[in-house]
Amino acid sequence: MTPLTWLYVPGDRPEVVQKALSTGADIVIVDLEDAVAPHRKAYALAATVELLSSPQPVPVHVRIHAERDIAPLAPLPGLAALRIPKVTHAAGIRAPAKLAPGKGLYALLESAGGVEHAYAIATADPAVRGIALGEADLRADLGVRNDTGLDWPRSRVVVAARAAGLPPPTQSVFPDIRDLDGLAASCAHGRSLGFLGRAAIHPRQLPVIERAYLPGPEEVEAAEEIVKAATTDAGALALPDGRFVDAAVVAAAHRTLSLAGRDSA
């Protein structure tokens, strides 16, 4: 199933992590970095190691604080993947890949340098499963004053991910947990740019994100029409309304129906 919701929880609050596992989030991200105060880092790592010493009911990723966090985490059966913060060059992925063989890595691009090297990072190692923006730090680094200032970096990361053969990136977190209308509008904009799914910082954001990224009835109907036509013709084909579609459009239609199937599963 394609993940659409990724819930961040602080690693120094294991009771919150346990609750997060039953919120319905597709993936739970235990955060050892920004969400944990410096004097709590060691405790957060120890608590996370204890939690992930056994398999978990949903995939659990860990956003590390420092490279030294990797060694105790890498062999744990409950760890699905590692998220590497503040990656600026391909070398920032190659070292973690050597320390965690067999584990998937997600690179977080949080600076102008990271965005500039997005494709090199995305292709740095076969262990890379995805790239994404860390927009709070990126906003500060670029000095942008409003959300539209991030649209070019967002598009850059979407293109880099797809060019590297990776899934579409997930959107960065929406910081106001009370503004669900704003979250929905932001998700709609992110979807229009090519993102798929979003990270959350509170369970109440999860259903809003999922609804925003699931295809609507009209999209499903259009996709079904395209797929049906593709079963009776090869190459470029004409739909009843006169539109011509090719293999890339058919593939996109299949992706739409796959997401729609998630809703009924």
PDB file of C-alpha atoms in Angstrom:
ATOM      1  CA  MET A   1       0.000   0.000   0.000  1.00  0.00           C
ATOM      2  CA  THR A   2       1.314   3.431  -0.953  1.00  0.00           C
ATOM      3  CA  PRO A   3       1.960   5.406   2.261  1.00  0.00           C
ATOM      4  CA  LEU A   4       0.240   8.785   2.463  1.00  0.00           C
ATOM      5  CA  THR A   5       0.577   9.690   6.143  1.00  0.00           C
ATOM      6  CA  TRP A   6       3.863   9.879   8.065  1.00  0.00           C
ATOM      7  CA  LEU A   7       3.534  10.848  11.744  1.00  0.00           C
ATOM      8  CA  TYR A   8       6.466  12.406  13.619  1.00  0.00           C
ATOM      9  CA  VAL A   9       6.748  11.687  17.347  1.00  0.00           C
ATOM     10  CA  PRO A  10       9.514  12.708  19.788  1.00  0.00           C
ATOM     11  CA  GLY A  11      11.856   9.889  20.688  1.00  0.00           C
ATOM     12  CA  ASP A  12      12.152  10.947  24.335  1.00  0.00           C
ATOM     13  CA  ARG A  13       8.445  10.254  24.915  1.00  0.00           C
ATOM     14  CA  PRO A  14       8.086   6.507  24.447  1.00  0.00           C
ATOM     15  CA  GLU A  15       4.506   6.557  25.714  1.00  0.00           C
ATOM     16  CA  VAL A  16       3.599   8.931  22.863  1.00  0.00           C
ATOM     17  CA  VAL A  17       5.414   6.713  20.384  1.00  0.00           C
ATOM     18  CA  GLN A  18       3.350   3.730  21.537  1.00  0.00           C
ATOM     19  CA  LYS A  19       0.136   5.693  21.027  1.00  0.00           C
ATOM     20  CA  ALA A  20       1.290   6.828  17.590  1.00  0.00           C
ATOM     21  CA  LEU A  21       1.505   3.211  16.446  1.00  0.00           C
ATOM     22  CA  SER A  22      -2.276   2.911  16.735  1.00  0.00           C
ATOM     23  CA  THR A  23      -3.295   6.267  15.195  1.00  0.00           C
ATOM     24  CA  GLY A  24      -3.720   4.879  11.692  1.00  0.00           C
ATOM     25  CA  ALA A  25      -0.602   6.601  10.336  1.00  0.00           C
ATOM     26  CA  ASP A  26       0.949   4.616   7.507  1.00  0.00           C
ATOM     27  CA  ILE A  27       4.438   5.246   8.876  1.00  0.00           C
ATOM     28  CA  VAL A  28       5.558   6.460  12.304  1.00  0.00           C
ATOM     29  CA  ILE A  29       8.750   8.539  12.424  1.00  0.00           C
ATOM     30  CA  VAL A  30      10.551   8.572  15.772  1.00  0.00           C
ATOM     31  CA  ASP A  31      12.421  11.869  15.915  1.00  0.00           C
ATOM     32  CA  LEU A  32      15.776  12.016  17.673  1.00  0.00           C
ATOM     33  CA  GLU A  33      16.625  15.414  16.235  1.00  0.00           C
ATOM     34  CA  ASP A  34      14.614  18.652  16.358  1.00  0.00           C
ATOM     35  CA  ALA A  35      11.851  17.357  18.640  1.00  0.00           C
ATOM     36  CA  VAL A  36      14.288  16.351  21.413  1.00  0.00           C
ATOM     37  CA  ALA A  37      16.157  18.761  23.692  1.00  0.00           C
ATOM     38  CA  PRO A  38      19.955  18.332  23.776  1.00  0.00           C
ATOM     39  CA  HIS A  39      20.014  16.980  27.323  1.00  0.00           C
ATOM     40  CA  ARG A  40      17.413  14.334  26.342  1.00  0.00           C
ATOM     41  CA  LYS A  41      19.158  12.983  23.230  1.00  0.00           C
ATOM     42  CA  ALA A  42      20.823  10.025  24.961  1.00  0.00           C
ATOM     43  CA  TYR A  43      17.590   8.997  26.663  1.00  0.00           C
ATOM     44  CA  ALA A  44      15.653   9.308  23.407  1.00  0.00           C
ATOM     45  CA  LEU A  45      18.103   7.005  21.633  1.00  0.00           C
ATOM     46  CA  ALA A  46      18.017   4.445  24.444  1.00  0.00           C
ATOM     47  CA  ALA A  47      14.205   4.461  24.565  1.00  0.00           C
ATOM     48  CA  THR A  48      14.006   4.050  20.799  1.00  0.00           C
ATOM     49  CA  VAL A  49      16.469   1.157  20.813  1.00  0.00           C
ATOM     50  CA  GLU A  50      14.367  -0.560  23.461  1.00  0.00           C
ATOM     51  CA  LEU A  51      11.151  -0.034  21.497  1.00  0.00           C
ATOM     52  CA  LEU A  52      12.560  -1.266  18.194  1.00  0.00           C
ATOM     53  CA  SER A  53      14.186  -4.363  19.674  1.00  0.00           C
ATOM     54  CA  SER A  54      10.980  -6.146  18.625  1.00  0.00           C
ATOM     55  CA  PRO A  55       8.867  -5.903  15.421  1.00  0.00           C
ATOM     56  CA  GLN A  56       6.214  -3.176  15.319  1.00  0.00           C
ATOM     57  CA  PRO A  57       2.650  -3.200  13.902  1.00  0.00           C
ATOM     58  CA  VAL A  58       3.415  -0.420  11.415  1.00  0.00           C
ATOM     59  CA  PRO A  59       6.682   0.608   9.738  1.00  0.00           C
ATOM     60  CA  VAL A  60       8.806   2.765  12.030  1.00  0.00           C
ATOM     61  CA  HIS A  61      11.418   5.164  10.685  1.00  0.00           C
ATOM     62  CA  VAL A  62      13.912   7.003  12.866  1.00  0.00           C
ATOM     63  CA  ARG A  63      15.169  10.477  12.113  1.00  0.00           C
ATOM     64  CA  ILE A  64      18.651  10.380  13.572  1.00  0.00           C
ATOM     65  CA  HIS A  65      20.371  13.254  15.314  1.00  0.00           C
ATOM     66  CA  ALA A  66      23.937  12.255  14.534  1.00  0.00           C
ATOM     67  CA  GLU A  67      25.742   9.546  12.601  1.00  0.00           C
ATOM     68  CA  ARG A  68      26.663   7.816  15.860  1.00  0.00           C
ATOM     69  CA  ASP A  69      22.962   6.984  16.350  1.00  0.00           C
ATOM     70  CA  ILE A  70      23.046   4.580  13.412  1.00  0.00           C
ATOM     71  CA  ALA A  71      25.113   1.717  14.850  1.00  0.00           C
ATOM     72  CA  PRO A  72      22.762   0.864  17.753  1.00  0.00           C
ATOM     73  CA  LEU A  73      19.667   1.288  15.546  1.00  0.00           C
ATOM     74  CA  ALA A  74      20.672  -0.488  12.335  1.00  0.00           C
ATOM     75  CA  PRO A  75      20.323  -4.136  13.463  1.00  0.00           C
ATOM     76  CA  LEU A  76      16.985  -3.713  15.242  1.00  0.00           C
ATOM     77  CA  PRO A  77      14.063  -5.787  13.873  1.00  0.00           C
ATOM     78  CA  GLY A  78      11.561  -2.977  14.506  1.00  0.00           C
ATOM     79  CA  LEU A  79      13.418  -0.435  12.369  1.00  0.00           C
ATOM     80  CA  ALA A  80      12.058  -0.046   8.838  1.00  0.00           C
ATOM     81  CA  ALA A  81      14.242   2.853   7.665  1.00  0.00           C
ATOM     82  CA  LEU A  82      16.432   5.755   8.722  1.00  0.00           C
ATOM     83  CA  ARG A  83      15.847   9.399   7.908  1.00  0.00           C
ATOM     84  CA  ILE A  84      19.037  11.395   7.532  1.00  0.00           C
ATOM     85  CA  PRO A  85      18.637  15.118   8.329  1.00  0.00           C
ATOM     86  CA  LYS A  86      20.376  18.070   6.733  1.00  0.00           C
ATOM     87  CA  VAL A  87      21.908  16.203   3.807  1.00  0.00           C
ATOM     88  CA  THR A  88      23.812  18.603   1.555  1.00  0.00           C
ATOM     89  CA  HIS A  89      25.898  16.287  -0.655  1.00  0.00           C
ATOM     90  CA  ALA A  90      25.901  12.686  -1.857  1.00  0.00           C
ATOM     91  CA  ALA A  91      28.605  11.873   0.699  1.00  0.00           C
ATOM     92  CA  GLY A  92      26.069  12.584   3.439  1.00  0.00           C
ATOM     93  CA  ILE A  93      24.172   9.461   2.328  1.00  0.00           C
ATOM     94  CA  ARG A  94      27.052   7.127   1.476  1.00  0.00           C
ATOM     95  CA  ALA A  95      28.399   6.984   5.043  1.00  0.00           C
ATOM     96  CA  PRO A  96      25.031   6.087   6.642  1.00  0.00           C
ATOM     97  CA  ALA A  97      24.474   3.474   3.926  1.00  0.00           C
ATOM     98  CA  LYS A  98      27.693   1.712   4.960  1.00  0.00           C
ATOM     99  CA  LEU A  99      26.701   1.827   8.630  1.00  0.00           C
ATOM    100  CA  ALA A 100      23.193   0.426   8.050  1.00  0.00           C
ATOM    101  CA  PRO A 101      23.400  -2.243   5.328  1.00  0.00           C
ATOM    102  CA  GLY A 102      20.024  -3.495   4.263  1.00  0.00           C
ATOM    103  CA  LYS A 103      18.087  -0.561   5.697  1.00  0.00           C
ATOM    104  CA  GLY A 104      16.318   2.014   3.574  1.00  0.00           C
ATOM    105  CA  LEU A 105      17.452   5.620   3.831  1.00  0.00           C
ATOM    106  CA  TYR A 106      15.478   8.835   3.351  1.00  0.00           C
ATOM    107  CA  ALA A 107      17.453  12.022   2.778  1.00  0.00           C
ATOM    108  CA  LEU A 108      16.083  15.275   4.178  1.00  0.00           C
ATOM    109  CA  LEU A 109      17.147  18.359   2.229  1.00  0.00           C
ATOM    110  CA  GLU A 110      17.007  21.390   4.495  1.00  0.00           C
ATOM    111  CA  SER A 111      19.321  23.937   2.881  1.00  0.00           C
ATOM    112  CA  ALA A 112      20.088  25.531  -0.458  1.00  0.00           C
ATOM    113  CA  GLY A 113      23.017  23.127  -0.843  1.00  0.00           C
ATOM    114  CA  GLY A 114      20.786  20.119  -0.329  1.00  0.00           C
ATOM    115  CA  VAL A 115      18.296  21.325  -2.935  1.00  0.00           C
ATOM    116  CA  GLU A 116      21.084  22.140  -5.393  1.00  0.00           C
ATOM    117  CA  HIS A 117      22.436  18.575  -5.101  1.00  0.00           C
ATOM    118  CA  ALA A 118      19.042  16.858  -4.926  1.00  0.00           C
ATOM    119  CA  TYR A 119      19.592  14.477  -7.854  1.00  0.00           C
ATOM    120  CA  ALA A 120      23.112  13.525  -6.760  1.00  0.00           C
ATOM    121  CA  ILE A 121      21.770  12.738  -3.295  1.00  0.00           C
ATOM    122  CA  ALA A 122      18.832  10.774  -4.677  1.00  0.00           C
ATOM    123  CA  THR A 123      21.211   8.586  -6.702  1.00  0.00           C
ATOM    124  CA  ALA A 124      24.035   8.400  -4.159  1.00  0.00           C
ATOM    125  CA  ASP A 125      23.349   4.810  -3.064  1.00  0.00           C
ATOM    126  CA  PRO A 126      20.825   2.024  -3.790  1.00  0.00           C
ATOM    127  CA  ALA A 127      19.740   2.285  -0.138  1.00  0.00           C
ATOM    128  CA  VAL A 128      18.070   5.638  -0.826  1.00  0.00           C
ATOM    129  CA  ARG A 129      14.311   5.105  -0.805  1.00  0.00           C
ATOM    130  CA  GLY A 130      13.259   8.736  -1.001  1.00  0.00           C
ATOM    131  CA  ILE A 131      14.142  12.387  -0.604  1.00  0.00           C
ATOM    132  CA  ALA A 132      12.112  15.142   1.008  1.00  0.00           C
ATOM    133  CA  LEU A 133      12.381  18.754   2.074  1.00  0.00           C
ATOM    134  CA  GLY A 134      12.757  20.028   5.606  1.00  0.00           C
ATOM    135  CA  GLU A 135      10.972  23.290   4.978  1.00  0.00           C
ATOM    136  CA  ALA A 136      11.417  25.050   8.319  1.00  0.00           C
ATOM    137  CA  ASP A 137      15.203  25.086   8.030  1.00  0.00           C
ATOM    138  CA  LEU A 138      15.093  25.652   4.279  1.00  0.00           C
ATOM    139  CA  ARG A 139      12.835  28.677   4.712  1.00  0.00           C
ATOM    140  CA  ALA A 140      15.330  30.190   7.157  1.00  0.00           C
ATOM    141  CA  ASP A 141      18.303  29.361   4.943  1.00  0.00           C
ATOM    142  CA  LEU A 142      16.746  30.956   1.867  1.00  0.00           C
ATOM    143  CA  GLY A 143      15.224  33.905   3.712  1.00  0.00           C
ATOM    144  CA  VAL A 144      11.888  33.497   1.949  1.00  0.00           C
ATOM    145  CA  ARG A 145       9.020  35.445   3.509  1.00  0.00           C
ATOM    146  CA  ASN A 146       6.022  33.528   2.246  1.00  0.00           C
ATOM    147  CA  ASP A 147       5.093  30.048   1.138  1.00  0.00           C
ATOM    148  CA  THR A 148       5.345  30.713  -2.581  1.00  0.00           C
ATOM    149  CA  GLY A 149       9.071  31.264  -2.150  1.00  0.00           C
ATOM    150  CA  LEU A 150       9.426  27.519  -1.620  1.00  0.00           C
ATOM    151  CA  ASP A 151       7.642  26.412  -4.776  1.00  0.00           C
ATOM    152  CA  TRP A 152      10.798  26.262  -6.890  1.00  0.00           C
ATOM    153  CA  PRO A 153      12.716  24.069  -4.366  1.00  0.00           C
ATOM    154  CA  ARG A 154       9.626  21.886  -4.049  1.00  0.00           C
ATOM    155  CA  SER A 155       9.453  21.344  -7.798  1.00  0.00           C
ATOM    156  CA  ARG A 156      13.197  20.734  -7.925  1.00  0.00           C
ATOM    157  CA  VAL A 157      12.922  17.929  -5.386  1.00  0.00           C
ATOM    158  CA  VAL A 158       9.915  16.381  -7.150  1.00  0.00           C
ATOM    159  CA  VAL A 159      11.819  16.319 -10.447  1.00  0.00           C
ATOM    160  CA  ALA A 160      15.001  14.953  -8.832  1.00  0.00           C
ATOM    161  CA  ALA A 161      13.123  12.132  -7.135  1.00  0.00           C
ATOM    162  CA  ARG A 162      11.327  11.077 -10.290  1.00  0.00           C
ATOM    163  CA  ALA A 163      14.493  11.362 -12.403  1.00  0.00           C
ATOM    164  CA  ALA A 164      16.215   9.048  -9.902  1.00  0.00           C
ATOM    165  CA  GLY A 165      13.392   6.514 -10.142  1.00  0.00           C
ATOM    166  CA  LEU A 166      12.230   7.186  -6.593  1.00  0.00           C
ATOM    167  CA  PRO A 167       8.621   7.626  -5.426  1.00  0.00           C
ATOM    168  CA  PRO A 168       7.221  11.164  -5.392  1.00  0.00           C
ATOM    169  CA  PRO A 169       8.406  13.028  -2.296  1.00  0.00           C
ATOM    170  CA  THR A 170       6.162  13.574   0.698  1.00  0.00           C
ATOM    171  CA  GLN A 171       5.333  17.113   1.752  1.00  0.00           C
ATOM    172  CA  SER A 172       7.007  18.656   4.747  1.00  0.00           C
ATOM    173  CA  VAL A 173       4.988  19.169   7.934  1.00  0.00           C
ATOM    174  CA  PHE A 174       2.293  21.816   8.292  1.00  0.00           C
ATOM    175  CA  PRO A 175       3.146  23.470  11.631  1.00  0.00           C
ATOM    176  CA  ASP A 176      -0.279  24.764  12.757  1.00  0.00           C
ATOM    177  CA  ILE A 177      -2.110  21.715  14.118  1.00  0.00           C
ATOM    178  CA  ARG A 178      -5.328  23.738  14.641  1.00  0.00           C
ATOM    179  CA  ASP A 179      -5.661  25.048  11.094  1.00  0.00           C
ATOM    180  CA  LEU A 180      -7.059  22.005   9.321  1.00  0.00           C
ATOM    181  CA  ASP A 181      -8.521  24.070   6.472  1.00  0.00           C
ATOM    182  CA  GLY A 182      -5.105  25.571   5.873  1.00  0.00           C
ATOM    183  CA  LEU A 183      -3.588  22.096   5.948  1.00  0.00           C
ATOM    184  CA  ALA A 184      -6.092  20.854   3.353  1.00  0.00           C
ATOM    185  CA  ALA A 185      -5.369  23.800   1.055  1.00  0.00           C
ATOM    186  CA  SER A 186      -1.629  23.315   1.456  1.00  0.00           C
ATOM    187  CA  CYS A 187      -1.956  19.601   0.656  1.00  0.00           C
ATOM    188  CA  ALA A 188      -3.958  20.407  -2.469  1.00  0.00           C
ATOM    189  CA  HIS A 189      -1.178  22.751  -3.582  1.00  0.00           C
ATOM    190  CA  GLY A 190       1.479  20.157  -2.819  1.00  0.00           C
ATOM    191  CA  ARG A 191      -0.390  17.548  -4.783  1.00  0.00           C
ATOM    192  CA  SER A 192      -0.562  19.911  -7.756  1.00  0.00           C
ATOM    193  CA  LEU A 193       3.250  20.165  -7.616  1.00  0.00           C
ATOM    194  CA  GLY A 194       3.711  16.392  -7.692  1.00  0.00           C
ATOM    195  CA  PHE A 195       4.042  15.454  -4.016  1.00  0.00           C
ATOM    196  CA  LEU A 196       2.387  12.312  -2.689  1.00  0.00           C
ATOM    197  CA  GLY A 197       1.423  12.185   0.977  1.00  0.00           C
ATOM    198  CA  ARG A 198       2.614  14.310   3.853  1.00  0.00           C
ATOM    199  CA  ALA A 199       4.376  14.230   7.198  1.00  0.00           C
ATOM    200  CA  ALA A 200       2.268  15.214  10.221  1.00  0.00           C
ATOM    201  CA  ILE A 201       3.037  16.318  13.761  1.00  0.00           C
ATOM    202  CA  HIS A 202      -0.362  15.507  15.292  1.00  0.00           C
ATOM    203  CA  PRO A 203      -2.829  12.644  14.721  1.00  0.00           C
ATOM    204  CA  ARG A 204      -5.659  15.097  13.937  1.00  0.00           C
ATOM    205  CA  GLN A 205      -3.810  16.017  10.743  1.00  0.00           C
ATOM    206  CA  LEU A 206      -3.793  12.447   9.395  1.00  0.00           C
ATOM    207  CA  PRO A 207      -7.335  12.186   7.957  1.00  0.00           C
ATOM    208  CA  VAL A 208      -7.015  15.608   6.310  1.00  0.00           C
ATOM    209  CA  ILE A 209      -3.813  14.547   4.579  1.00  0.00           C
ATOM    210  CA  GLU A 210      -5.252  11.225   3.466  1.00  0.00           C
ATOM    211  CA  ARG A 211      -8.396  12.821   2.021  1.00  0.00           C
ATOM    212  CA  ALA A 212      -6.353  15.421   0.178  1.00  0.00           C
ATOM    213  CA  TYR A 213      -4.172  12.828  -1.507  1.00  0.00           C
ATOM    214  CA  LEU A 214      -6.782  10.222  -2.388  1.00  0.00           C
ATOM    215  CA  PRO A 215      -8.215  10.600  -5.905  1.00  0.00           C
ATOM    216  CA  GLY A 216     -11.770  11.918  -6.157  1.00  0.00           C
ATOM    217  CA  PRO A 217     -14.629  10.205  -8.010  1.00  0.00           C
ATOM    218  CA  GLU A 218     -14.047  12.146 -11.223  1.00  0.00           C
ATOM    219  CA  GLU A 219     -10.350  11.246 -11.224  1.00  0.00           C
ATOM    220  CA  VAL A 220     -11.166   7.587 -10.673  1.00  0.00           C
ATOM    221  CA  GLU A 221     -13.744   7.608 -13.459  1.00  0.00           C
ATOM    222  CA  ALA A 222     -11.292   9.210 -15.875  1.00  0.00           C
ATOM    223  CA  ALA A 223      -8.564   6.734 -14.930  1.00  0.00           C
ATOM    224  CA  GLU A 224     -10.912   3.792 -15.429  1.00  0.00           C
ATOM    225  CA  GLU A 225     -11.798   5.093 -18.887  1.00  0.00           C
ATOM    226  CA  ILE A 226      -8.133   5.363 -19.853  1.00  0.00           C
ATOM    227  CA  VAL A 227      -7.231   1.908 -18.535  1.00  0.00           C
ATOM    228  CA  LYS A 228     -10.222   0.341 -20.274  1.00  0.00           C
ATOM    229  CA  ALA A 229      -9.258   1.935 -23.577  1.00  0.00           C
ATOM    230  CA  ALA A 230      -5.651   0.750 -23.144  1.00  0.00           C
ATOM    231  CA  THR A 231      -6.773  -2.883 -22.951  1.00  0.00           C
ATOM    232  CA  THR A 232      -8.193  -2.710 -26.472  1.00  0.00           C
ATOM    233  CA  ASP A 233      -5.470  -0.705 -28.194  1.00  0.00           C
ATOM    234  CA  ALA A 234      -1.698  -0.306 -28.113  1.00  0.00           C
ATOM    235  CA  GLY A 235       0.458   2.796 -28.296  1.00  0.00           C
ATOM    236  CA  ALA A 236      -1.222   6.177 -28.520  1.00  0.00           C
ATOM    237  CA  LEU A 237      -4.983   5.813 -28.350  1.00  0.00           C
ATOM    238  CA  ALA A 238      -8.070   7.973 -28.633  1.00  0.00           C
ATOM    239  CA  LEU A 239     -10.706   8.242 -25.931  1.00  0.00           C
ATOM    240  CA  PRO A 240     -14.403   8.639 -26.769  1.00  0.00           C
ATOM    241  CA  ASP A 241     -14.184  12.401 -26.150  1.00  0.00           C
ATOM    242  CA  GLY A 242     -11.431  12.771 -28.750  1.00  0.00           C
ATOM    243  CA  ARG A 243      -8.443  13.052 -26.381  1.00  0.00           C
ATOM    244  CA  PHE A 244      -5.302  11.127 -27.295  1.00  0.00           C
ATOM    245  CA  VAL A 245      -3.308   9.460 -24.512  1.00  0.00           C
ATOM    246  CA  ASP A 246      -0.036   7.534 -24.529  1.00  0.00           C
ATOM    247  CA  ALA A 247       1.736   5.003 -22.324  1.00  0.00           C
ATOM    248  CA  ALA A 248       2.778   7.572 -19.711  1.00  0.00           C
ATOM    249  CA  VAL A 249      -0.839   8.694 -19.257  1.00  0.00           C
ATOM    250  CA  VAL A 250      -1.959   5.070 -18.951  1.00  0.00           C
ATOM    251  CA  ALA A 251       0.681   4.438 -16.279  1.00  0.00           C
ATOM    252  CA  ALA A 252      -0.550   7.488 -14.357  1.00  0.00           C
ATOM    253  CA  ALA A 253      -4.103   6.157 -14.600  1.00  0.00           C
ATOM    254  CA  HIS A 254      -3.000   2.853 -13.089  1.00  0.00           C
ATOM    255  CA  ARG A 255      -1.372   4.762 -10.204  1.00  0.00           C
ATOM    256  CA  THR A 256      -4.618   6.636  -9.634  1.00  0.00           C
ATOM    257  CA  LEU A 257      -6.605   3.417  -9.464  1.00  0.00           C
ATOM    258  CA  SER A 258      -4.051   1.895  -7.115  1.00  0.00           C
ATOM    259  CA  LEU A 259      -4.526   4.807  -4.712  1.00  0.00           C
ATOM    260  CA  ALA A 260      -8.283   4.543  -5.058  1.00  0.00           C
ATOM    261  CA  GLY A 261      -8.036   0.875  -4.166  1.00  0.00           C
ATOM    262  CA  ARG A 262      -6.278   1.824  -0.949  1.00  0.00           C
ATOM    263  CA  ASP A 263      -9.409   3.746   0.107  1.00  0.00           C
ATOM    264  CA  SER A 264     -11.596   0.660  -0.266  1.00  0.00           C
ATOM    265  CA  ALA A 265      -9.123  -1.792   1.253  1.00  0.00           C
TER     266      ALA A 265
END
